[in-house]
Coordinates of C-alpha atoms in Angstrom, one line a residue:
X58 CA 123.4 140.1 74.0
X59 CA 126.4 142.8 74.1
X60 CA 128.2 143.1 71.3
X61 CA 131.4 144.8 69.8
X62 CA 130.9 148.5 68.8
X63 CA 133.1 149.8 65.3
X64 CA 135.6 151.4 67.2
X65 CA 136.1 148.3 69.6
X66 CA 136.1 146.2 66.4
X67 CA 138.7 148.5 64.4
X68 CA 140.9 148.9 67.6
X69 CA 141.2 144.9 68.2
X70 CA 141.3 144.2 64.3
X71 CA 144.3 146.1 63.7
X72 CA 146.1 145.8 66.6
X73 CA 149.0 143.3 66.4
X74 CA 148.7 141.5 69.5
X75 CA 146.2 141.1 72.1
X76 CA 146.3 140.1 75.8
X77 CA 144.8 136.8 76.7
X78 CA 143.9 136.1 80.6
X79 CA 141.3 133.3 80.5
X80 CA 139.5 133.3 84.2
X81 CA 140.5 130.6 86.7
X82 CA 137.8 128.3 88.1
X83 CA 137.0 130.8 91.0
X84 CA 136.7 133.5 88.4
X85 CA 140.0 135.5 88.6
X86 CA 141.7 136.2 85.6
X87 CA 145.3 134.2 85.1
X88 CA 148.4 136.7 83.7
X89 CA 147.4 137.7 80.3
X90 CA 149.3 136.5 77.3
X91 CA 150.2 138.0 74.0
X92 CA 148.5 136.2 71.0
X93 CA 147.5 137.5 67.6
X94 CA 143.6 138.4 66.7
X95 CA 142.0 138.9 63.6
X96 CA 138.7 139.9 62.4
X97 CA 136.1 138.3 60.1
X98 CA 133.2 141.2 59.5
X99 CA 132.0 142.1 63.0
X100 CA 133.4 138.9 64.9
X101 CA 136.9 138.8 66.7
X102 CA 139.1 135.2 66.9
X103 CA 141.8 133.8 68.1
X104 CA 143.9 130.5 67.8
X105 CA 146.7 128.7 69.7
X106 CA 149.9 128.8 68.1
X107 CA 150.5 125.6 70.2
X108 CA 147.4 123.5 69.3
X109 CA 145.3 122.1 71.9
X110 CA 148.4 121.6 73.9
X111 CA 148.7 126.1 74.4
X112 CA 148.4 126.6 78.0
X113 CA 145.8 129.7 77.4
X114 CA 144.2 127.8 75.0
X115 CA 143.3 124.9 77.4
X116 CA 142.6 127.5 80.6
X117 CA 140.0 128.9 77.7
X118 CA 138.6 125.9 77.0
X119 CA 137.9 124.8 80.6
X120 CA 136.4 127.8 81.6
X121 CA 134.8 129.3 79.0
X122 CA 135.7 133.2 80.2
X123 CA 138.4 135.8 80.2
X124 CA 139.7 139.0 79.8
X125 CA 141.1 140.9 76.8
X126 CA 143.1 143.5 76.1
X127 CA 144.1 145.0 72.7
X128 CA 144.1 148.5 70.8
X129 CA 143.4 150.4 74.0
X130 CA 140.3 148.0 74.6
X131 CA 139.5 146.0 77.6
X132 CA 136.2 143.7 77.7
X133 CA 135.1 140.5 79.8
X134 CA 134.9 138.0 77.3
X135 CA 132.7 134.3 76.6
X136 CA 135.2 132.3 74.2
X137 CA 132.9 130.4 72.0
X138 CA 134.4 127.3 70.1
X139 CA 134.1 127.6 66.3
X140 CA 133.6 124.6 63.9
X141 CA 132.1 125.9 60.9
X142 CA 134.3 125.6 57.8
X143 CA 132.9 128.1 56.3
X144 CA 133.8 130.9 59.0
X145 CA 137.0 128.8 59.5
X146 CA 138.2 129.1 56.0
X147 CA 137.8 133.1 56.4
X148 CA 139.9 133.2 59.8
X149 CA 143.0 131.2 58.1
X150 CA 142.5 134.2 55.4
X151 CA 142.8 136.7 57.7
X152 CA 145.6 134.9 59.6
X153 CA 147.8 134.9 56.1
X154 CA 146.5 138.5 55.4
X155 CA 147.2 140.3 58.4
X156 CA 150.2 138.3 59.7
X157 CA 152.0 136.9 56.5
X158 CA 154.6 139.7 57.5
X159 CA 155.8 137.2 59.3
X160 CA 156.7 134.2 57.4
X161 CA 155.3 130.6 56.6
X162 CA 157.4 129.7 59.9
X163 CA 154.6 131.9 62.0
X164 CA 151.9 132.0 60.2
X165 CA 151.6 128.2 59.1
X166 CA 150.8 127.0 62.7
X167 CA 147.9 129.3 62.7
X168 CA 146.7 128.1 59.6
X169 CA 147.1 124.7 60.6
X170 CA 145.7 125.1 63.8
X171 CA 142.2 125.9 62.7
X172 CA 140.6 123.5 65.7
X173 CA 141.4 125.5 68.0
X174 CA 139.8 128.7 66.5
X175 CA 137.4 130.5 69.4
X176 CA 135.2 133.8 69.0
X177 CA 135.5 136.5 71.3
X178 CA 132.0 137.4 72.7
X179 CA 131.7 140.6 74.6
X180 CA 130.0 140.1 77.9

C-alpha cells in the first residue's frame, strides 16, 4: 500500500487549495477543480462545498479515482468514503482551524457537509 511521505503530507496540509480531477469512466482525468484539503495526522480529506449535489464530488463518487494537485505535489489518487464519527469530528476541526479565515459563510457548509467527507489514498 503507497502512502503519503512528510513532505507530501506538509506540502498538501498547508496548501490553501488543491486541484481536484476525478478520472472519467475510461480513465481520463476531467479539468481539475479548486477545493480546500486538510489534514488529520498522516491522512489527507476533502469535502464538497455543495453536498452530494458538487459535480467533483459525484464524478468522485462514481469512479472512485483521480488526480491531485496541491503544494507542488501531484499523485494518482483512490478517494475512499469516510463514515467514522470519530475521524469525522477531527476533519470539521480542521475545516474551522485552517479555514475559519474565511467566515461562518465558507466554512459552515464544510462543517455541515461531513457526508461527503473522502480520504485521499496515494496510488
Amino acid at each position: 500500500m503507497t502512502t503519503w511521505s512528510n513532505d507530501e503530507l506538509t506540502r498538501i496540509g498547508q496548501a490553501e487549495e488543491l486541484q481536484m480531477a476525478p478520472s472519467r469512466a475510461d480513465g481520463t482525468p476531467r479539468a481539475p477543480v479548486p477545493i480546500w484539503v486538510v489534514r488529520d495526522g498522516d491522512d489527507l480529506y476533502v469535502r464538497s462545498f455543495r453536498g452530494s449535489a458538487g459535480a467533483w464530488y459525484r464524478a468522485a463518487r462514481a469512479g472512485h479515482e483521480g488526480r491531485i494537485r496541491s503544494g507542488g505535489v501531484e499523485r494518482d489518487v483512490t478517494f475512499a468514503e469516510v463514515t467514522d464519527s470519530g475521524v469525522n469530528d477531527r476533519v470539521d476541526a480542521a475545516y474551522r482551524t485552517k479555514y475559519g479565515r474565511y467566515g461562518a459563510r465558507y466554512v459552515d457548509p464544510m462543517v455541515a457537509s461531513r457526508d461527503t467527507t473522502l480520504k485521499l489514498v496515494p496510488r
